[in-house]
Coordinates of N, CA, C and O in Angstrom, one line a residue:
M6 N 0.8 -1.2 0.0 CA 0.0 0.0 0.0 C 0.9 1.3 0.0 O 1.7 1.4 0.9
N7 N 0.7 2.1 -0.9 CA 1.4 3.4 -1.0 C 0.6 4.5 -0.2 O -0.5 4.7 -0.5
R8 N 1.3 5.0 0.7 CA 0.7 6.0 1.6 C 1.5 7.3 1.3 O 2.8 7.3 1.3
V9 N 0.8 8.4 1.2 CA 1.5 9.7 0.9 C 1.3 10.5 2.2 O 0.3 10.6 2.8
Q10 N 2.5 10.9 2.7 CA 2.5 11.9 3.9 C 2.7 13.2 3.3 O 3.6 13.5 2.4
S11 N 2.0 14.2 3.8 CA 2.2 15.6 3.4 C 2.4 16.5 4.7 O 1.8 16.2 5.7
R12 N 3.1 17.5 4.4 CA 3.4 18.4 5.6 C 3.3 19.8 4.9 O 3.6 20.1 3.7
S13 N 3.0 20.8 5.7 CA 3.2 22.2 5.3 C 4.1 23.0 6.2 O 4.2 22.7 7.4
G14 N 4.8 24.0 5.7 CA 5.6 24.8 6.5 C 5.5 26.3 6.1 O 5.0 26.7 5.0
I15 N 5.7 27.2 7.1 CA 5.6 28.6 6.7 C 7.0 29.2 6.9 O 7.9 28.8 7.7
G16 N 7.2 30.3 6.2 CA 8.4 31.1 6.3 C 8.2 32.5 6.2 O 7.3 33.0 5.7
F17 N 9.1 33.3 6.8 CA 9.0 34.8 6.8 C 10.4 35.3 6.8 O 11.4 34.7 7.4
D18 N 10.6 36.4 6.1 CA 11.9 37.1 6.1 C 11.7 38.5 5.8 O 10.7 38.9 5.3
V19 N 12.7 39.3 6.3 CA 12.7 40.8 6.1 C 14.1 41.3 5.9 O 15.1 40.7 6.4
H20 N 14.2 42.3 5.0 CA 15.4 42.9 4.8 C 15.1 44.4 4.6 O 14.2 44.8 4.0
R21 N 16.1 45.2 4.9 CA 16.0 46.7 4.7 C 16.6 47.0 3.4 O 17.5 46.3 3.0
F22 N 16.2 48.1 2.9 CA 16.8 48.7 1.6 C 18.3 49.1 1.9 O 18.5 49.7 2.9
S23 N 19.2 49.0 0.9 CA 20.5 49.4 1.0 C 20.5 51.0 0.7 O 19.5 51.5 0.1
D24 N 21.5 51.6 0.9 CA 21.8 53.0 0.5 C 21.8 53.0 -1.1 O 22.4 52.1 -1.7
L25 N 21.4 54.2 -1.6 CA 21.5 54.3 -3.0 C 22.8 54.2 -3.6 O 23.1 53.7 -4.7
S26 N 23.8 54.6 -2.8 CA 25.2 54.6 -3.3 C 25.8 53.2 -3.3 O 26.8 52.9 -3.9
D27 N 25.1 52.2 -2.7 CA 25.6 50.7 -2.7 C 25.5 50.1 -4.1 O 26.1 49.2 -4.4
N28 N 24.6 50.6 -5.0 CA 24.3 50.1 -6.3 C 23.9 48.5 -6.2 O 24.3 47.8 -7.2
R29 N 23.3 48.1 -5.2 CA 22.9 46.7 -5.1 C 21.6 46.6 -5.9 O 20.6 47.4 -5.9
P30 N 21.5 45.5 -6.7 CA 20.3 45.3 -7.5 C 19.2 44.8 -6.6 O 19.5 44.1 -5.6
L31 N 18.0 45.1 -6.9 CA 16.9 44.4 -6.1 C 16.5 43.1 -6.9 O 16.0 43.2 -8.0
V32 N 16.7 42.1 -6.1 CA 16.3 40.7 -6.7 C 15.2 40.1 -5.9 O 15.3 40.0 -4.6
L33 N 14.2 39.7 -6.6 CA 13.0 39.1 -6.0 C 12.6 37.8 -6.8 O 12.4 38.0 -8.1
M34 N 12.5 36.7 -6.1 CA 12.2 35.4 -6.8 C 13.2 35.3 -7.9 O 12.7 34.7 -9.0
G35 N 14.4 35.6 -7.8 CA 15.5 35.3 -8.8 C 15.4 36.3 -10.0 O 16.2 36.1 -10.9
I36 N 14.5 37.3 -10.0 CA 14.5 38.2 -11.0 C 14.9 39.6 -10.5 O 14.6 40.1 -9.5
T37 N 15.8 40.2 -11.4 CA 16.2 41.6 -11.0 C 15.2 42.7 -11.5 O 14.8 42.6 -12.6
I38 N 14.8 43.4 -10.5 CA 13.7 44.3 -10.6 C 14.3 45.7 -10.8 O 15.0 46.1 -9.7
P39 N 14.0 46.4 -11.7 CA 14.4 47.8 -11.9 C 13.9 48.7 -10.7 O 12.7 48.8 -10.6
F40 N 14.7 49.2 -9.8 CA 14.3 50.0 -8.6 C 15.5 50.7 -8.1 O 16.6 50.5 -8.4
G41 N 15.2 51.7 -7.3 CA 16.2 52.6 -6.8 C 17.3 52.0 -6.0 O 18.5 52.5 -6.0
S42 N 17.0 50.9 -5.3 CA 18.0 50.3 -4.4 C 17.6 48.8 -4.2 O 16.5 48.4 -4.3
G43 N 18.6 48.1 -3.9 CA 18.4 46.7 -3.5 C 18.2 46.4 -2.0 O 18.0 47.5 -1.2
L44 N 18.2 45.3 -1.6 CA 18.1 45.0 -0.2 C 19.5 44.5 0.4 O 20.2 43.9 -0.3
L45 N 19.6 44.9 1.7 CA 20.9 44.5 2.4 C 20.8 43.1 2.9 O 19.8 42.7 3.5
G46 N 21.8 42.4 2.7 CA 21.9 41.0 3.2 C 23.3 40.5 2.9 O 24.0 41.0 2.1
H47 N 23.6 39.3 3.5 CA 24.9 38.6 3.3 C 24.9 38.0 1.9 O 25.8 38.1 1.2
S48 N 23.7 37.5 1.4 CA 23.6 37.0 0.2 C 23.1 38.1 -0.8 O 23.3 39.2 -0.5
D49 N 22.3 37.7 -1.8 CA 21.7 38.8 -2.7 C 20.5 39.4 -2.0 O 19.8 40.3 -2.4
A50 N 20.1 38.9 -0.8 CA 18.9 39.4 0.0 C 17.6 39.2 -0.7 O 16.7 40.0 -0.4
D51 N 17.4 38.2 -1.4 CA 16.1 38.0 -2.1 C 15.1 37.4 -0.9 O 15.0 36.3 -0.7
V52 N 14.4 38.4 -0.4 CA 13.6 38.2 0.7 C 12.4 37.2 0.4 O 12.1 36.4 1.3
M53 N 12.0 37.1 -0.8 CA 11.0 36.1 -1.2 C 11.5 34.7 -1.2 O 10.8 33.8 -0.7
I54 N 12.7 34.6 -1.7 CA 13.2 33.2 -1.8 C 13.6 32.8 -0.4 O 13.5 31.6 0.0
H55 N 14.1 33.7 0.4 CA 14.5 33.3 1.8 C 13.2 32.9 2.6 O 13.3 31.9 3.3
A56 N 12.1 33.5 2.4 CA 10.9 33.1 3.0 C 10.5 31.6 2.6 O 10.1 30.8 3.4
L57 N 10.7 31.5 1.2 CA 10.3 30.2 0.6 C 11.2 29.0 1.2 O 10.8 27.9 1.5
I58 N 12.5 29.3 1.3 CA 13.5 28.4 1.8 C 13.1 28.0 3.3 O 13.0 26.8 3.6
D59 N 12.8 29.0 4.1 CA 12.4 28.7 5.5 C 11.2 27.9 5.6 O 10.9 27.0 6.4
A60 N 10.2 28.1 4.7 CA 8.9 27.4 4.7 C 9.3 25.9 4.3 O 8.7 25.0 5.0
M61 N 10.1 25.7 3.3 CA 10.5 24.3 2.9 C 11.2 23.6 4.0 O 10.8 22.4 4.3
L62 N 12.2 24.2 4.7 CA 12.9 23.6 5.8 C 12.0 23.3 7.0 O 12.1 22.3 7.6
G63 N 11.0 24.3 7.2 CA 10.2 24.0 8.2 C 9.2 22.8 8.0 O 9.0 22.0 8.9
A64 N 8.7 22.7 6.8 CA 7.9 21.5 6.5 C 8.6 20.2 6.6 O 8.0 19.3 7.1
A65 N 9.9 20.2 6.3 CA 10.6 19.0 6.4 C 11.4 18.8 7.7 O 12.1 17.8 7.9
C66 N 11.1 19.8 8.6 CA 11.8 19.7 10.0 C 13.3 19.7 9.9 O 14.0 18.9 10.5
L67 N 13.9 20.5 9.0 CA 15.3 20.6 8.8 C 15.9 21.8 9.3 O 17.0 22.2 8.8
G68 N 15.3 22.5 10.2 CA 15.8 23.7 10.8 C 15.4 25.0 10.1 O 14.3 25.1 9.7
D69 N 16.3 25.9 9.9 CA 16.0 27.2 9.2 C 17.1 27.7 8.4 O 18.3 27.0 8.4
I70 N 16.9 28.7 7.6 CA 17.9 29.2 6.7 C 19.2 29.7 7.3 O 20.3 29.4 6.8
G71 N 19.1 30.2 8.5 CA 20.3 30.6 9.3 C 21.2 29.4 9.7 O 22.5 29.6 9.8
Q72 N 20.6 28.3 9.9 CA 21.4 27.1 10.3 C 22.1 26.5 9.0 O 23.2 26.1 9.1
L73 N 21.3 26.4 7.9 CA 21.8 25.8 6.7 C 22.7 26.8 5.9 O 23.8 26.2 5.4
F74 N 22.5 28.0 6.0 CA 23.4 28.9 5.2 C 23.7 30.1 6.2 O 23.2 31.3 5.9
P75 N 24.5 30.0 7.1 CA 24.8 31.0 8.1 C 25.5 32.2 7.4 O 26.4 32.1 6.6
D76 N 25.1 33.5 8.0 CA 25.7 34.7 7.4 C 27.1 34.9 7.9 O 27.8 35.7 7.4
S77 N 27.6 34.0 8.7 CA 29.0 34.1 9.1 C 30.0 33.3 8.2 O 31.2 33.3 8.3
D78 N 29.4 32.6 7.2 CA 30.1 31.7 6.3 C 30.4 32.6 5.1 O 29.5 32.9 4.3
P79 N 31.7 32.8 4.7 CA 32.0 33.6 3.5 C 31.6 32.9 2.3 O 31.5 33.7 1.2
A80 N 31.3 31.8 2.3 CA 30.9 31.0 1.0 C 29.6 31.5 0.5 O 29.3 31.4 -0.7
Y81 N 28.8 32.1 1.4 CA 27.4 32.6 1.1 C 27.4 34.1 0.7 O 26.4 34.7 0.5
K82 N 28.6 34.8 0.8 CA 28.7 36.2 0.6 C 28.3 36.6 -0.8 O 28.9 36.0 -1.8
N83 N 27.2 37.4 -1.0 CA 26.6 37.8 -2.3 C 26.2 36.7 -3.2 O 26.1 36.8 -4.4
I84 N 25.9 35.5 -2.6 CA 25.5 34.4 -3.4 C 24.0 34.6 -3.9 O 23.2 35.2 -3.2
A85 N 23.7 34.1 -5.0 CA 22.4 34.2 -5.5 C 21.5 33.3 -4.8 O 21.9 32.1 -4.5
S86 N 20.4 33.8 -4.3 CA 19.5 33.0 -3.4 C 18.9 31.8 -4.2 O 18.5 30.8 -3.6
T87 N 18.8 31.9 -5.5 CA 18.4 30.8 -6.3 C 19.4 29.5 -6.1 O 18.9 28.4 -6.1
K88 N 20.7 29.8 -5.8 CA 21.6 28.7 -5.6 C 21.3 28.1 -4.2 O 21.4 26.9 -4.0
L89 N 21.0 28.9 -3.3 CA 20.5 28.4 -1.9 C 19.2 27.7 -2.0 O 19.2 26.6 -1.4
L90 N 18.3 28.0 -2.9 CA 17.1 27.3 -3.1 C 17.3 26.0 -3.7 O 16.8 24.9 -3.3
Q91 N 18.2 25.9 -4.6 CA 18.6 24.7 -5.3 C 19.2 23.7 -4.3 O 18.8 22.5 -4.2
Q92 N 20.1 24.2 -3.4 CA 20.6 23.4 -2.3 C 19.6 22.9 -1.4 O 19.6 21.7 -0.8
T93 N 18.6 23.7 -1.1 CA 17.5 23.4 -0.2 C 16.7 22.2 -0.8 O 16.2 21.3 -0.1
V94 N 16.3 22.4 -2.1 CA 15.6 21.4 -2.8 C 16.3 20.1 -2.7 O 15.7 19.0 -2.4
Q95 N 17.6 20.1 -2.9 CA 18.5 18.9 -2.9 C 18.4 18.2 -1.5 O 18.3 17.0 -1.3
S96 N 18.4 19.0 -0.5 CA 18.4 18.6 1.0 C 17.0 17.9 1.1 O 16.9 16.8 1.8
L97 N 15.9 18.5 0.7 CA 14.6 17.9 0.8 C 14.5 16.5 0.0 O 14.1 15.5 0.5
H98 N 15.1 16.5 -1.2 CA 15.0 15.3 -2.1 C 15.8 14.2 -1.3 O 15.4 13.0 -1.4
S99 N 16.9 14.5 -0.6 CA 17.7 13.5 0.0 C 17.0 12.8 1.1 O 17.4 11.7 1.5
K100 N 15.9 13.5 1.6 CA 15.1 12.9 2.7 C 13.8 12.3 2.1 O 12.9 11.9 2.8
G101 N 13.6 12.4 0.8 CA 12.5 11.8 0.1 C 11.3 12.8 -0.1 O 10.2 12.3 -0.6
W102 N 11.5 14.0 0.2 CA 10.4 15.0 0.2 C 10.4 15.7 -1.2 O 11.5 15.9 -1.8
R103 N 9.3 16.1 -1.7 CA 9.1 16.8 -2.9 C 8.1 18.0 -2.6 O 7.1 17.8 -1.9
V104 N 8.4 19.1 -3.2 CA 7.4 20.3 -3.1 C 6.3 20.0 -4.0 O 6.5 19.6 -5.2
V105 N 5.0 20.2 -3.5 CA 3.9 20.1 -4.3 C 3.1 21.4 -4.6 O 2.3 21.4 -5.5
H106 N 3.4 22.3 -3.7 CA 2.6 23.6 -3.8 C 3.4 24.7 -3.0 O 4.0 24.3 -1.9
A107 N 3.4 25.8 -3.5 CA 4.1 27.0 -2.8 C 3.3 28.3 -3.0 O 2.8 28.5 -4.3
D108 N 3.2 29.1 -2.0 CA 2.5 30.4 -2.1 C 3.4 31.4 -1.5 O 3.7 31.3 -0.2
V109 N 3.9 32.4 -2.2 CA 4.9 33.4 -1.7 C 4.3 34.8 -1.8 O 3.9 35.1 -2.9
G110 N 4.3 35.5 -0.8 CA 3.8 36.9 -0.8 C 4.8 37.9 -0.4 O 5.5 37.8 0.7
L111 N 4.9 38.9 -1.2 CA 5.9 40.1 -0.8 C 5.0 41.1 -0.1 O 3.8 41.3 -0.4
I112 N 5.6 41.7 1.0 CA 5.0 42.8 1.7 C 5.8 44.0 1.6 O 6.9 44.1 2.1
G113 N 5.2 45.0 1.0 CA 5.9 46.3 0.8 C 5.1 47.3 0.0 O 4.2 46.8 -0.8
E114 N 5.4 48.5 0.2 CA 4.7 49.6 -0.6 C 5.2 49.6 -2.1 O 4.4 49.9 -3.0
Q115 N 6.5 49.4 -2.3 CA 7.2 49.6 -3.5 C 8.3 48.5 -3.6 O 8.9 48.2 -2.5
P116 N 8.5 47.9 -4.7 CA 8.0 48.1 -6.0 C 6.8 47.3 -6.2 O 6.5 46.4 -5.5
K117 N 6.1 47.6 -7.3 CA 5.0 46.9 -7.6 C 5.5 45.7 -8.5 O 6.3 45.9 -9.4
I118 N 5.0 44.5 -8.3 CA 5.6 43.3 -8.9 C 4.7 42.6 -9.9 O 5.1 41.6 -10.6
G119 N 3.5 43.2 -10.1 CA 2.6 42.6 -11.0 C 3.1 42.1 -12.4 O 2.9 41.0 -12.8
K120 N 3.9 43.0 -13.0 CA 4.3 42.7 -14.4 C 5.5 41.7 -14.3 O 5.9 41.3 -15.4
Y121 N 6.1 41.4 -13.2 CA 7.2 40.4 -13.0 C 6.7 39.0 -12.5 O 7.5 38.1 -12.5
R122 N 5.5 39.0 -12.1 CA 4.9 37.7 -11.5 C 5.1 36.6 -12.3 O 5.6 35.5 -11.9
D123 N 4.8 36.5 -13.7 CA 5.0 35.4 -14.5 C 6.4 34.9 -14.6 O 6.8 33.8 -14.6
A124 N 7.3 36.0 -14.8 CA 8.7 35.7 -14.9 C 9.2 35.0 -13.6 O 10.1 34.1 -13.6
M125 N 8.8 35.5 -12.5 CA 9.1 34.9 -11.2 C 8.7 33.4 -11.1 O 9.5 32.6 -10.7
R126 N 7.5 33.1 -11.4 CA 7.0 31.8 -11.4 C 7.8 31.0 -12.4 O 8.1 29.8 -12.1
E127 N 8.1 31.4 -13.6 CA 8.9 30.7 -14.6 C 10.2 30.5 -14.1 O 10.8 29.4 -14.5
R128 N 10.8 31.3 -13.3 CA 12.2 31.2 -12.8 C 12.3 30.2 -11.8 O 13.2 29.4 -11.7
I129 N 11.3 30.2 -10.8 CA 11.4 29.4 -9.6 C 10.7 28.0 -9.7 O 11.3 27.1 -9.1
A130 N 9.7 27.9 -10.4 CA 9.0 26.6 -10.5 C 10.0 25.5 -11.0 O 9.9 24.4 -10.3
P131 N 10.8 25.6 -12.0 CA 11.7 24.5 -12.3 C 12.7 24.2 -11.3 O 13.0 23.0 -11.1
I132 N 13.2 25.1 -10.5 CA 14.1 24.8 -9.4 C 13.3 24.0 -8.3 O 13.9 23.0 -7.8
L133 N 12.1 24.3 -8.1 CA 11.2 23.5 -7.1 C 10.9 22.2 -7.6 O 10.4 21.3 -6.9
G134 N 10.9 22.0 -9.0 CA 10.4 20.8 -9.6 C 9.0 20.7 -9.7 O 8.4 19.6 -9.6
I135 N 8.3 21.8 -9.9 CA 6.9 21.9 -9.9 C 6.4 22.6 -11.1 O 7.2 23.4 -11.7
S136 N 5.2 22.6 -11.5 CA 4.7 23.4 -12.5 C 4.4 24.8 -12.0 O 4.0 24.9 -10.8
K137 N 4.5 25.8 -12.9 CA 4.2 27.2 -12.4 C 2.8 27.3 -12.0 O 2.5 28.3 -11.3
D138 N 2.0 26.4 -12.4 CA 0.5 26.5 -12.0 C 0.3 26.1 -10.5 O -0.9 26.5 -10.0
V139 N 1.2 25.7 -9.8 CA 1.1 25.4 -8.4 C 2.2 26.3 -7.6 O 2.4 25.9 -6.4
L140 N 2.6 27.3 -8.2 CA 3.4 28.2 -7.5 C 2.7 29.6 -7.6 O 2.6 30.2 -8.7
N141 N 2.3 30.1 -6.4 CA 1.6 31.4 -6.5 C 2.5 32.5 -6.0 O 3.3 32.3 -5.0
V142 N 2.5 33.6 -6.6 CA 3.2 34.8 -6.2 C 2.3 36.0 -6.1 O 1.6 36.3 -7.0
K143 N 2.4 36.7 -4.9 CA 1.5 37.8 -4.8 C 2.2 38.8 -3.9 O 3.3 38.7 -3.5
A144 N 1.5 40.0 -3.7 CA 2.0 41.1 -3.0 C 0.9 41.8 -2.3 O -0.2 41.8 -2.7
T145 N 1.3 42.5 -1.2 CA 0.4 43.3 -0.4 C 1.2 44.5 0.2 O 2.4 44.4 0.2
T146 N 0.5 45.4 0.6 CA 1.2 46.6 1.4 C 0.8 46.5 2.8 O 0.0 45.7 3.2
T147 N 1.4 47.4 3.6 CA 1.0 47.6 5.0 C 0.2 49.0 5.2 O 0.1 49.4 6.3
E148 N -0.4 49.4 4.1 CA -1.1 50.6 4.1 C -0.3 51.8 4.8 O -0.8 52.5 5.5
K149 N 1.0 51.8 4.3 CA 1.9 52.9 4.8 C 2.2 52.8 6.3 O 2.7 53.9 6.8
L150 N 1.9 51.8 7.0 CA 2.2 51.6 8.4 C 3.6 51.0 8.6 O 4.0 50.1 7.9
G151 N 4.3 51.4 9.7 CA 5.6 50.8 10.0 C 6.7 51.0 9.1 O 6.7 51.8 8.2
F152 N 7.9 50.3 9.4 CA 9.0 50.5 8.5 C 8.8 50.1 7.1 O 9.4 50.7 6.1
I153 N 8.0 49.1 6.9 CA 7.7 48.8 5.5 C 6.8 49.8 4.8 O 7.0 50.3 3.7
G154 N 5.9 50.4 5.5 CA 5.0 51.5 5.0 C 5.9 52.7 4.7 O 5.4 53.6 3.8
R155 N 6.9 52.9 5.4 CA 7.9 54.0 5.1 C 8.8 53.7 4.1 O 9.8 54.5 3.9
C156 N 8.8 52.6 3.5 CA 9.7 52.2 2.4 C 11.1 52.0 2.9 O 12.0 52.3 2.1
E157 N 11.2 51.5 4.0 CA 12.6 51.2 4.5 C 13.1 49.9 4.2 O 14.3 49.5 4.4
G158 N 12.1 49.0 3.8 CA 12.5 47.6 3.5 C 11.3 46.8 3.0 O 10.3 47.3 2.8
L159 N 11.6 45.5 2.8 CA 10.6 44.6 2.3 C 10.5 43.3 3.2 O 11.6 43.0 3.8
A160 N 9.4 42.7 3.3 CA 9.2 41.5 4.0 C 8.6 40.5 3.0 O 8.0 40.9 2.0
A161 N 8.6 39.2 3.3 CA 7.9 38.2 2.6 C 7.6 37.1 3.5 O 8.1 36.9 4.5
Q162 N 6.5 36.4 3.1 CA 6.0 35.2 3.8 C 5.6 34.1 2.7 O 5.4 34.5 1.6
A163 N 5.8 32.9 3.2 CA 5.6 31.8 2.2 C 5.0 30.6 3.0 O 5.2 30.4 4.1
I164 N 4.3 29.8 2.3 CA 3.7 28.5 2.7 C 4.0 27.5 1.7 O 3.8 27.8 0.5
V165 N 4.5 26.4 2.1 CA 4.9 25.3 1.1 C 4.3 24.0 1.6 O 4.2 23.7 2.8
T166 N 3.8 23.2 0.7 CA 3.3 21.9 1.0 C 4.3 20.9 0.3 O 4.7 21.0 -0.8
I167 N 4.7 19.9 1.1 CA 5.6 18.9 0.6 C 5.0 17.5 0.8 O 4.1 17.4 1.6
E168 N 5.4 16.6 0.0 CA 5.0 15.2 0.1 C 6.1 14.2 0.1 O 7.1 14.4 -0.5
L169 N 5.9 13.2 1.0 CA 6.8 12.0 1.1 C 6.1 10.8 0.7 O 5.0 10.5 1.4
H170 N 6.6 10.0 -0.2 CA 5.9 8.8 -0.6 C 6.7 7.6 0.0 O 7.8 7.5 -0.1
D171 N 5.9 6.7 0.6 CA 6.6 5.5 1.2 C 6.0 4.2 0.6 O 5.3 4.3 -0.4

């Protein structure tokens, strides 16, 4: 008898914007978005992928992004978060888990990501090993409240469902 076990995990991440003089690109879901500044972080600071990674790790009970990719390790300095995502997928696969659904939301006043949504899904779905039809990308604001409302940074949240077949 084949039994399917499924689990869900949630992830959250936040990064502040860099100074304009830093010339850091803004990378969200592996796509460079034309914007005045990027996000500060040890890696490329792709806040959406970081939330996605934490959701995956949580679902598989494999810790969190800081344990797997510590910011004290120079190997991860300025690394593309898509590479971290690939390594996370490999970690899940080594335990028999497969992603079956993901929902990722950006929280911020700017930039607007509507015209990049399809490109984001097309970029990330193959890394996850899923169809872009089961990867949702969305955004919301904080109605100008708090540090996000003041455009000081961005946050993201994600939920992922994984399955293990025995």
